[in-house]
PDB file of C-alpha atoms in Angstrom:
ATOM      1  CA  MET A   1      -7.993 -56.813  94.000  1.00 45.00           C
ATOM      2  CA  THR A   2      -7.125 -57.246  90.311  1.00 53.00           C
ATOM      3  CA  ALA A   3      -6.498 -60.821  89.209  1.00 65.00           C
ATOM      4  CA  ASP A   4      -2.800 -61.489  88.663  1.00 73.00           C
ATOM      5  CA  TYR A   5      -1.970 -63.758  85.721  1.00 84.00           C
ATOM      6  CA  SER A   6       1.703 -62.802  85.463  1.00 82.00           C
ATOM      7  CA  PHE A   7       2.655 -66.452  86.056  1.00 87.00           C
ATOM      8  CA  PHE A   8       1.389 -67.156  82.519  1.00 91.00           C
ATOM      9  CA  ASN A   9       4.595 -65.643  81.084  1.00 89.00           C
ATOM     10  CA  LEU A  10       6.957 -67.493  83.389  1.00 90.00           C
ATOM     11  CA  ARG A  11       9.492 -69.814  81.800  1.00 92.00           C
ATOM     12  CA  SER A  12       8.565 -72.522  84.307  1.00 93.00           C
ATOM     13  CA  TYR A  13       4.897 -72.249  83.302  1.00 94.00           C
ATOM     14  CA  LYS A  14       5.648 -72.635  79.600  1.00 95.00           C
ATOM     15  CA  LEU A  15       7.944 -75.611  80.160  1.00 96.00           C
ATOM     16  CA  THR A  16       5.491 -77.324  82.526  1.00 96.00           C
ATOM     17  CA  LEU A  17       2.659 -76.800  80.046  1.00 97.00           C
ATOM     18  CA  ALA A  18       4.675 -78.302  77.178  1.00 96.00           C
ATOM     19  CA  LEU A  19       5.580 -81.363  79.269  1.00 97.00           C
ATOM     20  CA  ALA A  20       2.040 -81.814  80.593  1.00 97.00           C
ATOM     21  CA  VAL A  21       0.484 -81.593  77.137  1.00 97.00           C
ATOM     22  CA  ALA A  22       2.947 -84.032  75.555  1.00 95.00           C
ATOM     23  CA  ILE A  23       2.866 -86.640  78.329  1.00 95.00           C
ATOM     24  CA  PHE A  24      -0.911 -86.480  78.796  1.00 95.00           C
ATOM     25  CA  PHE A  25      -1.512 -86.851  75.060  1.00 93.00           C
ATOM     26  CA  MET A  26       0.788 -89.877  74.788  1.00 90.00           C
ATOM     27  CA  PHE A  27      -0.854 -91.662  77.715  1.00 88.00           C
ATOM     28  CA  PHE A  28      -4.297 -90.820  76.368  1.00 89.00           C
ATOM     29  CA  LEU A  29      -3.428 -92.481  73.060  1.00 85.00           C
ATOM     30  CA  LEU A  30      -1.852 -95.409  74.868  1.00 81.00           C
ATOM     31  CA  ILE A  31      -4.839 -96.035  77.124  1.00 79.00           C
ATOM     32  CA  PHE A  32      -7.571 -95.378  74.574  1.00 75.00           C
ATOM     33  CA  GLN A  33      -5.783 -96.848  71.556  1.00 62.00           C
ATOM     34  CA  PRO A  34      -8.502 -99.482  70.886  1.00 44.00           C
ATOM     35  CA  PHE A  35     -10.929 -96.620  70.192  1.00 43.00           C
ATOM     36  CA  GLY A  36      -9.468 -95.331  66.957  1.00 47.00           C
ATOM     37  CA  VAL A  37      -5.729 -94.928  67.389  1.00 46.00           C
ATOM     38  CA  ASN A  38      -4.835 -98.533  66.642  1.00 50.00           C
ATOM     39  CA  ASP A  39      -7.027 -99.177  63.577  1.00 49.00           C
ATOM     40  CA  TYR A  40     -10.146 -99.641  65.735  1.00 45.00           C
ATOM     41  CA  SER A  41      -8.966-103.092  66.787  1.00 52.00           C
ATOM     42  CA  PRO A  42      -9.334-103.855  70.515  1.00 52.00           C
ATOM     43  CA  THR A  43      -7.491-107.137  70.039  1.00 58.00           C
ATOM     44  CA  ARG A  44      -4.233-105.499  68.939  1.00 58.00           C
ATOM     45  CA  ILE A  45      -1.327-105.952  71.297  1.00 64.00           C
ATOM     46  CA  PHE A  46       1.297-103.345  72.022  1.00 67.00           C
ATOM     47  CA  THR A  47       4.270-103.614  69.674  1.00 74.00           C
ATOM     48  CA  LEU A  48       7.597-101.826  69.673  1.00 81.00           C
ATOM     49  CA  GLN A  49       6.531-100.113  66.468  1.00 80.00           C
ATOM     50  CA  PHE A  50       3.319 -98.842  68.086  1.00 77.00           C
ATOM     51  CA  ILE A  51       5.183 -97.606  71.202  1.00 82.00           C
ATOM     52  CA  GLY A  52       7.735 -95.977  68.923  1.00 86.00           C
ATOM     53  CA  ILE A  53       5.022 -94.118  67.017  1.00 85.00           C
ATOM     54  CA  LEU A  54       3.467 -92.889  70.265  1.00 86.00           C
ATOM     55  CA  THR A  55       6.876 -91.735  71.474  1.00 90.00           C
ATOM     56  CA  LEU A  56       7.410 -89.899  68.207  1.00 90.00           C
ATOM     57  CA  ILE A  57       4.025 -88.197  68.600  1.00 90.00           C
ATOM     58  CA  MET A  58       4.903 -87.201  72.189  1.00 93.00           C
ATOM     59  CA  VAL A  59       8.255 -85.731  71.118  1.00 94.00           C
ATOM     60  CA  LYS A  60       6.591 -83.896  68.219  1.00 93.00           C
ATOM     61  CA  THR A  61       3.881 -82.518  70.534  1.00 95.00           C
ATOM     62  CA  PHE A  62       6.477 -81.394  73.086  1.00 97.00           C
ATOM     63  CA  THR A  63       8.612 -79.737  70.398  1.00 96.00           C
ATOM     64  CA  LEU A  64       5.632 -77.970  68.813  1.00 96.00           C
ATOM     65  CA  SER A  65       4.471 -76.741  72.219  1.00 96.00           C
ATOM     66  CA  LEU A  66       7.930 -75.386  73.078  1.00 96.00           C
ATOM     67  CA  PHE A  67       8.111 -73.634  69.698  1.00 96.00           C
ATOM     68  CA  ASN A  68       4.655 -72.178  70.219  1.00 96.00           C
ATOM     69  CA  GLU A  69       5.253 -70.985  73.780  1.00 95.00           C
ATOM     70  CA  PHE A  70       8.839 -69.733  73.569  1.00 94.00           C
ATOM     71  CA  LEU A  71       9.109 -68.447  69.997  1.00 94.00           C
ATOM     72  CA  ILE A  72       5.656 -67.510  68.702  1.00 94.00           C
ATOM     73  CA  ARG A  73       4.012 -66.268  71.909  1.00 92.00           C
ATOM     74  CA  PRO A  74       6.579 -63.530  72.734  1.00 90.00           C
ATOM     75  CA  MET A  75       5.989 -62.017  69.273  1.00 90.00           C
ATOM     76  CA  VAL A  76       2.203 -61.731  69.573  1.00 86.00           C
ATOM     77  CA  PHE A  77       1.379 -62.031  73.267  1.00 80.00           C
ATOM     78  CA  THR A  78       2.369 -59.081  75.448  1.00 78.00           C
ATOM     79  CA  LYS A  79      -0.221 -57.915  77.981  1.00 81.00           C
ATOM     80  CA  VAL A  80      -1.645 -60.765  80.067  1.00 86.00           C
ATOM     81  CA  THR A  81      -5.416 -60.744  80.563  1.00 89.00           C
ATOM     82  CA  LEU A  82      -7.899 -63.570  80.963  1.00 90.00           C
ATOM     83  CA  GLY A  83      -9.385 -62.862  77.531  1.00 92.00           C
ATOM     84  CA  ARG A  84      -5.969 -63.005  75.882  1.00 92.00           C
ATOM     85  CA  ILE A  85      -5.148 -66.224  77.704  1.00 94.00           C
ATOM     86  CA  ILE A  86      -8.333 -67.837  76.372  1.00 95.00           C
ATOM     87  CA  ALA A  87      -7.576 -66.620  72.828  1.00 95.00           C
ATOM     88  CA  TRP A  88      -4.010 -67.912  73.030  1.00 96.00           C
ATOM     89  CA  THR A  89      -5.207 -71.275  74.293  1.00 96.00           C
ATOM     90  CA  ILE A  90      -7.563 -71.630  71.335  1.00 96.00           C
ATOM     91  CA  TRP A  91      -4.713 -70.764  68.968  1.00 96.00           C
ATOM     92  CA  SER A  92      -2.473 -73.318  70.707  1.00 96.00           C
ATOM     93  CA  PHE A  93      -5.042 -76.075  70.159  1.00 97.00           C
ATOM     94  CA  ILE A  94      -5.233 -75.176  66.446  1.00 97.00           C
ATOM     95  CA  PHE A  95      -1.445 -75.004  66.117  1.00 97.00           C
ATOM     96  CA  LEU A  96      -0.764 -78.280  67.930  1.00 96.00           C
ATOM     97  CA  GLY A  97      -3.705 -80.013  66.259  1.00 95.00           C
ATOM     98  CA  THR A  98      -2.437 -79.006  62.827  1.00 96.00           C
ATOM     99  CA  GLY A  99       1.095 -80.192  63.560  1.00 95.00           C
ATOM    100  CA  ILE A 100      -0.078 -83.553  64.885  1.00 93.00           C
ATOM    101  CA  PHE A 101      -2.525 -83.877  61.962  1.00 93.00           C
ATOM    102  CA  LEU A 102       0.327 -83.466  59.459  1.00 94.00           C
ATOM    103  CA  LEU A 103       2.459 -86.021  61.330  1.00 90.00           C
ATOM    104  CA  TYR A 104      -0.488 -88.427  61.436  1.00 87.00           C
ATOM    105  CA  ASN A 105      -0.947 -88.136  57.671  1.00 89.00           C
ATOM    106  CA  TYR A 106       2.787 -88.410  57.023  1.00 89.00           C
ATOM    107  CA  LEU A 107       2.909 -91.691  58.938  1.00 84.00           C
ATOM    108  CA  GLY A 108      -0.191 -92.871  57.044  1.00 84.00           C
ATOM    109  CA  ASN A 109       1.056 -91.887  53.573  1.00 88.00           C
ATOM    110  CA  TRP A 110      -1.264 -88.859  53.477  1.00 89.00           C
ATOM    111  CA  HIS A 111      -4.350 -91.086  53.400  1.00 85.00           C
ATOM    112  CA  ASP A 112      -6.621 -88.625  55.260  1.00 88.00           C
ATOM    113  CA  LEU A 113      -5.488 -85.211  54.046  1.00 90.00           C
ATOM    114  CA  SER A 114      -8.617 -83.088  53.626  1.00 93.00           C
ATOM    115  CA  PHE A 115     -10.080 -79.920  55.123  1.00 95.00           C
ATOM    116  CA  GLY A 116     -12.949 -81.779  56.797  1.00 93.00           C
ATOM    117  CA  SER A 117     -10.579 -84.276  58.394  1.00 93.00           C
ATOM    118  CA  TRP A 118      -8.343 -81.447  59.576  1.00 95.00           C
ATOM    119  CA  VAL A 119     -11.231 -79.640  61.291  1.00 96.00           C
ATOM    120  CA  GLU A 120     -12.423 -82.832  62.972  1.00 93.00           C
ATOM    121  CA  PHE A 121      -8.876 -83.731  63.991  1.00 93.00           C
ATOM    122  CA  VAL A 122      -8.204 -80.302  65.555  1.00 95.00           C
ATOM    123  CA  LEU A 123     -11.458 -80.467  67.524  1.00 95.00           C
ATOM    124  CA  ASP A 124     -10.538 -83.941  68.801  1.00 93.00           C
ATOM    125  CA  ILE A 125      -7.070 -82.728  69.797  1.00 93.00           C
ATOM    126  CA  ALA A 126      -8.558 -79.726  71.611  1.00 95.00           C
ATOM    127  CA  SER A 127     -10.974 -81.946  73.566  1.00 94.00           C
ATOM    128  CA  VAL A 128      -7.999 -83.963  74.827  1.00 94.00           C
ATOM    129  CA  LEU A 129      -5.424 -81.241  75.406  1.00 96.00           C
ATOM    130  CA  ILE A 130      -7.836 -79.022  77.318  1.00 96.00           C
ATOM    131  CA  PHE A 131      -7.333 -81.208  80.404  1.00 96.00           C
ATOM    132  CA  PRO A 132      -3.545 -80.763  80.849  1.00 97.00           C
ATOM    133  CA  THR A 133      -3.827 -77.126  79.732  1.00 97.00           C
ATOM    134  CA  VAL A 134      -6.498 -76.181  82.268  1.00 96.00           C
ATOM    135  CA  GLY A 135      -4.815 -78.315  84.942  1.00 96.00           C
ATOM    136  CA  THR A 136      -1.482 -76.520  84.471  1.00 96.00           C
ATOM    137  CA  PHE A 137      -3.186 -73.101  84.512  1.00 95.00           C
ATOM    138  CA  PHE A 138      -5.046 -73.700  87.772  1.00 93.00           C
ATOM    139  CA  TYR A 139      -2.019 -75.286  89.430  1.00 92.00           C
ATOM    140  CA  PHE A 140       0.068 -72.156  88.783  1.00 90.00           C
ATOM    141  CA  ARG A 141      -2.905 -69.939  89.631  1.00 87.00           C
ATOM    142  CA  TYR A 142      -3.210 -71.660  93.006  1.00 84.00           C
ATOM    143  CA  GLN A 143       0.525 -71.300  93.671  1.00 82.00           C
ATOM    144  CA  ASN A 144       0.321 -67.620  92.758  1.00 75.00           C
ATOM    145  CA  LEU A 145      -2.608 -66.985  95.119  1.00 73.00           C
ATOM    146  CA  ASN A 146      -0.923 -68.907  97.913  1.00 70.00           C
ATOM    147  CA  GLN A 147       2.224 -66.777  97.593  1.00 68.00           C
ATOM    148  CA  ALA A 148       0.104 -63.622  97.628  1.00 64.00           C
ATOM    149  CA  TYR A 149      -1.602 -64.720 100.838  1.00 65.00           C
ATOM    150  CA  GLN A 150       1.725 -65.446 102.490  1.00 64.00           C
ATOM    151  CA  GLN A 151       3.019 -62.032 101.441  1.00 59.00           C
ATOM    152  CA  ILE A 152      -0.048 -60.403 102.991  1.00 60.00           C
ATOM    153  CA  LEU A 153       0.409 -62.332 106.205  1.00 60.00           C
ATOM    154  CA  SER A 154       4.109 -61.556 106.479  1.00 58.00           C
ATOM    155  CA  ASN A 155       3.438 -57.808 106.183  1.00 56.00           C
ATOM    156  CA  LYS A 156       1.647 -57.114 109.436  1.00 53.00           C
ATOM    157  CA  THR A 157       0.145 -53.648 109.612  1.00 51.00           C
ATOM    158  CA  THR A 158      -1.873 -54.056 112.784  1.00 59.00           C
ATOM    159  CA  SER A 159      -0.500 -54.575 116.281  1.00 65.00           C
ATOM    160  CA  ILE A 160      -2.360 -56.001 119.246  1.00 66.00           C
ATOM    161  CA  PRO A 161      -2.408 -53.872 122.406  1.00 68.00           C
ATOM    162  CA  ALA A 162      -0.100 -55.537 124.925  1.00 62.00           C
ATOM    163  CA  ASP A 163      -2.527 -55.013 127.802  1.00 71.00           C
ATOM    164  CA  GLN A 164      -5.611 -56.429 126.075  1.00 83.00           C
ATOM    165  CA  MET A 165      -6.871 -59.501 127.925  1.00 88.00           C
ATOM    166  CA  ILE A 166      -9.348 -62.239 127.050  1.00 90.00           C
ATOM    167  CA  HIS A 167     -11.701 -63.667 129.689  1.00 90.00           C
ATOM    168  CA  PHE A 168     -12.801 -67.260 129.168  1.00 91.00           C
ATOM    169  CA  GLN A 169     -15.479 -68.354 131.640  1.00 89.00           C
ATOM    170  CA  GLY A 170     -17.026 -71.825 131.814  1.00 88.00           C
ATOM    171  CA  SER A 171     -19.980 -73.166 133.789  1.00 86.00           C
ATOM    172  CA  GLY A 172     -17.894 -74.213 136.817  1.00 80.00           C
ATOM    173  CA  VAL A 173     -16.434 -71.957 139.479  1.00 78.00           C
ATOM    174  CA  ASN A 174     -12.896 -72.910 138.521  1.00 80.00           C
ATOM    175  CA  ASP A 175     -13.593 -72.892 134.766  1.00 84.00           C
ATOM    176  CA  LYS A 176     -11.902 -69.581 134.154  1.00 88.00           C
ATOM    177  CA  LEU A 177      -8.877 -68.372 132.200  1.00 90.00           C
ATOM    178  CA  ILE A 178      -7.739 -64.781 131.771  1.00 91.00           C
ATOM    179  CA  ILE A 179      -4.974 -64.468 129.216  1.00 91.00           C
ATOM    180  CA  SER A 180      -3.316 -61.802 127.093  1.00 90.00           C
ATOM    181  CA  ILE A 181      -4.656 -61.755 123.555  1.00 88.00           C
ATOM    182  CA  LYS A 182      -1.050 -61.866 122.298  1.00 87.00           C
ATOM    183  CA  ASP A 183      -0.567 -65.232 123.972  1.00 91.00           C
ATOM    184  CA  PHE A 184      -3.828 -66.897 122.958  1.00 94.00           C
ATOM    185  CA  ILE A 185      -3.477 -69.136 119.869  1.00 95.00           C
ATOM    186  CA  TYR A 186      -6.723 -71.038 119.349  1.00 96.00           C
ATOM    187  CA  ALA A 187      -9.617 -72.825 121.036  1.00 96.00           C
ATOM    188  CA  GLN A 188     -11.004 -76.208 120.076  1.00 96.00           C
ATOM    189  CA  ALA A 189     -14.410 -77.624 120.956  1.00 95.00           C
ATOM    190  CA  GLN A 190     -14.339 -81.087 122.536  1.00 92.00           C
ATOM    191  CA  ASN A 191     -17.816 -82.415 123.295  1.00 88.00           C
ATOM    192  CA  ASN A 192     -19.040 -80.373 126.298  1.00 90.00           C
ATOM    193  CA  TYR A 193     -15.672 -78.723 126.822  1.00 93.00           C
ATOM    194  CA  VAL A 194     -13.437 -76.210 125.084  1.00 95.00           C
ATOM    195  CA  GLU A 195      -9.660 -76.678 125.047  1.00 95.00           C
ATOM    196  CA  LEU A 196      -7.699 -73.417 125.082  1.00 95.00           C
ATOM    197  CA  ILE A 197      -4.206 -73.376 123.545  1.00 95.00           C
ATOM    198  CA  TYR A 198      -1.885 -70.497 124.426  1.00 95.00           C
ATOM    199  CA  LYS A 199       1.753 -69.473 124.739  1.00 93.00           C
ATOM    200  CA  LYS A 200       3.673 -69.521 127.955  1.00 89.00           C
ATOM    201  CA  GLU A 201       7.347 -69.219 128.837  1.00 84.00           C
ATOM    202  CA  THR A 202       7.953 -72.965 128.906  1.00 82.00           C
ATOM    203  CA  GLY A 203       6.116 -73.706 125.672  1.00 87.00           C
ATOM    204  CA  LEU A 204       2.440 -74.251 124.928  1.00 92.00           C
ATOM    205  CA  GLY A 205      -0.188 -74.201 127.632  1.00 93.00           C
ATOM    206  CA  LYS A 206      -3.514 -76.039 127.544  1.00 93.00           C
ATOM    207  CA  SER A 207      -6.609 -75.455 129.648  1.00 93.00           C
ATOM    208  CA  LEU A 208      -9.937 -77.270 129.526  1.00 92.00           C
ATOM    209  CA  ILE A 209     -13.126 -75.475 130.571  1.00 93.00           C
ATOM    210  CA  ARG A 210     -16.682 -76.769 130.640  1.00 92.00           C
ATOM    211  CA  THR A 211     -18.539 -74.657 128.093  1.00 93.00           C
ATOM    212  CA  SER A 212     -19.463 -74.534 124.428  1.00 93.00           C
ATOM    213  CA  LEU A 213     -17.453 -72.804 121.748  1.00 94.00           C
ATOM    214  CA  SER A 214     -20.520 -70.882 120.587  1.00 92.00           C
ATOM    215  CA  GLU A 215     -21.000 -69.447 124.081  1.00 91.00           C
ATOM    216  CA  GLN A 216     -17.392 -68.244 124.203  1.00 91.00           C
ATOM    217  CA  VAL A 217     -17.643 -66.697 120.735  1.00 90.00           C
ATOM    218  CA  ASP A 218     -20.726 -64.751 121.831  1.00 89.00           C
ATOM    219  CA  LYS A 219     -18.977 -63.471 124.967  1.00 88.00           C
ATOM    220  CA  ILE A 220     -15.684 -62.458 123.349  1.00 87.00           C
ATOM    221  CA  GLN A 221     -15.811 -59.463 121.036  1.00 80.00           C
ATOM    222  CA  SER A 222     -12.437 -59.025 119.379  1.00 84.00           C
ATOM    223  CA  PRO A 223     -11.505 -58.407 115.705  1.00 83.00           C
ATOM    224  CA  TYR A 224      -8.506 -60.712 116.150  1.00 86.00           C
ATOM    225  CA  LEU A 225     -10.443 -63.771 117.340  1.00 92.00           C
ATOM    226  CA  VAL A 226     -12.524 -65.368 114.601  1.00 94.00           C
ATOM    227  CA  ARG A 227     -14.424 -68.610 114.420  1.00 95.00           C
ATOM    228  CA  CYS A 228     -13.258 -70.511 111.338  1.00 95.00           C
ATOM    229  CA  HIS A 229     -14.951 -73.862 111.969  1.00 95.00           C
ATOM    230  CA  ARG A 230     -17.640 -75.255 114.220  1.00 94.00           C
ATOM    231  CA  SER A 231     -14.778 -76.660 116.313  1.00 95.00           C
ATOM    232  CA  TYR A 232     -12.201 -73.857 116.133  1.00 96.00           C
ATOM    233  CA  LEU A 233     -11.722 -70.258 117.242  1.00 96.00           C
ATOM    234  CA  VAL A 234      -8.376 -68.782 116.129  1.00 96.00           C
ATOM    235  CA  ASN A 235      -6.260 -65.710 116.756  1.00 93.00           C
ATOM    236  CA  LEU A 236      -5.835 -64.213 113.282  1.00 89.00           C
ATOM    237  CA  TYR A 237      -2.858 -62.148 114.387  1.00 86.00           C
ATOM    238  CA  LEU A 238      -0.859 -65.373 114.685  1.00 88.00           C
ATOM    239  CA  VAL A 239      -1.756 -66.673 111.218  1.00 87.00           C
ATOM    240  CA  ARG A 240       1.487 -66.976 109.261  1.00 84.00           C
ATOM    241  CA  ALA A 241       0.201 -68.642 106.075  1.00 83.00           C
ATOM    242  CA  ILE A 242      -2.973 -69.748 104.325  1.00 85.00           C
ATOM    243  CA  SER A 243      -3.541 -72.763 102.138  1.00 80.00           C
ATOM    244  CA  ASP A 244      -6.474 -71.648 100.013  1.00 73.00           C
ATOM    245  CA  GLY A 245      -7.117 -74.669  97.802  1.00 68.00           C
ATOM    246  CA  SER A 246     -10.275 -76.757  97.761  1.00 69.00           C
ATOM    247  CA  ASP A 247      -9.954 -76.973 101.570  1.00 81.00           C
ATOM    248  CA  MET A 248      -8.828 -73.723 103.174  1.00 87.00           C
ATOM    249  CA  LYS A 249      -6.401 -74.099 106.089  1.00 89.00           C
ATOM    250  CA  LEU A 250      -4.727 -71.628 108.454  1.00 91.00           C
ATOM    251  CA  TYR A 251      -1.157 -72.088 109.659  1.00 89.00           C
ATOM    252  CA  LEU A 252      -0.569 -70.452 113.034  1.00 91.00           C
ATOM    253  CA  ASN A 253       2.644 -69.481 114.769  1.00 89.00           C
ATOM    254  CA  PHE A 254       3.791 -71.834 117.545  1.00 91.00           C
ATOM    255  CA  VAL A 255       1.761 -74.855 116.305  1.00 91.00           C
ATOM    256  CA  THR A 256       2.750 -77.303 113.576  1.00 89.00           C
ATOM    257  CA  HIS A 257      -0.635 -78.584 112.410  1.00 91.00           C
ATOM    258  CA  PRO A 258      -2.978 -76.472 110.245  1.00 91.00           C
ATOM    259  CA  ILE A 259      -6.443 -75.359 111.366  1.00 94.00           C
ATOM    260  CA  SER A 260      -9.258 -76.161 108.957  1.00 93.00           C
ATOM    261  CA  VAL A 261     -11.647 -73.480 107.707  1.00 94.00           C
ATOM    262  CA  SER A 262     -15.104 -74.771 106.836  1.00 93.00           C
ATOM    263  CA  LYS A 263     -16.917 -73.463 103.759  1.00 90.00           C
ATOM    264  CA  SER A 264     -19.546 -71.648 105.841  1.00 92.00           C
ATOM    265  CA  TYR A 265     -16.852 -69.530 107.549  1.00 93.00           C
ATOM    266  CA  ARG A 266     -14.506 -69.100 104.581  1.00 89.00           C
ATOM    267  CA  ASP A 267     -15.770 -65.692 103.425  1.00 88.00           C
ATOM    268  CA  SER A 268     -15.913 -64.206 106.914  1.00 90.00           C
ATOM    269  CA  VAL A 269     -12.379 -65.404 107.743  1.00 90.00           C
ATOM    270  CA  HIS A 270     -11.032 -64.007 104.486  1.00 85.00           C
ATOM    271  CA  ALA A 271     -12.758 -60.660 105.082  1.00 86.00           C
ATOM    272  CA  ALA A 272     -11.431 -60.464 108.665  1.00 88.00           C
ATOM    273  CA  ILE A 273      -7.858 -61.108 107.534  1.00 83.00           C
ATOM    274  CA  MET A 274      -8.056 -58.502 104.783  1.00 80.00           C
ATOM    275  CA  LYS A 275      -9.495 -55.949 107.221  1.00 79.00           C
ATOM    276  CA  MET A 276      -6.845 -56.683 109.815  1.00 77.00           C
ATOM    277  CA  LYS A 277      -4.135 -56.207 107.192  1.00 64.00           C
ATOM    278  CA  ASN A 278      -5.739 -52.969 105.975  1.00 60.00           C
ATOM    279  CA  PHE A 279      -6.317 -54.313 102.468  1.00 50.00           C
ATOM    280  CA  ASP A 280      -9.364 -53.157 100.524  1.00 44.00           C
TER     281      ASP A 280
END
């Protein structure tokens, strides 16, 4: 699947980026002001004048960012690719760094106006602004991927045969459950037992059999039932949404809590879902 960066041109993305850059930069200067922003004096106290200057810098940064994103970018930035995004980000650091550099010199009676100072200043600005910039990008990237997953899951292309049954058999004579695959939701390992969760007319049913989850996984061969964790076996047909952040989680129909996907099973679960949905 081709990476989708269309969110980069969204109005909400541009506005969020401008706010993030301005607020982050102000708080950076406020927190680290003893290290160069306030005349290298760690004994200086905060004054209304100092807070006012920081506020002015934040407003100037926000205004410059809005101008850059909403007025300049549409004239030069059309097709969205990762390479173009990187190039635009570099330009943005130069543009914002130059604007803040001129404001800094204006407030200081142009005491540090030189090419060498400008280069050093822009590099310093870039090293600070890269954090809110990258953070905003990956936040929107995550939201975009999450929406794509939900769209995939809401467009079911595979149906489960109504007469297909699953046979769960434990070590005891009475440790047995035969259930339609359409009704089975998930299984959870609990010490020497496995708890089976399934649909029934009155709500959710639960059965406990003495066995291991690994043994049941080996016995049951179905493309719809996939182990996603050392403690969970889920019915992928009932997955309604995926949270694919740092910790992948599956949201199943009929249950309110998400099912965790461990890193060792992440790729296999993803591949099984894509195959079930007939996506290449």
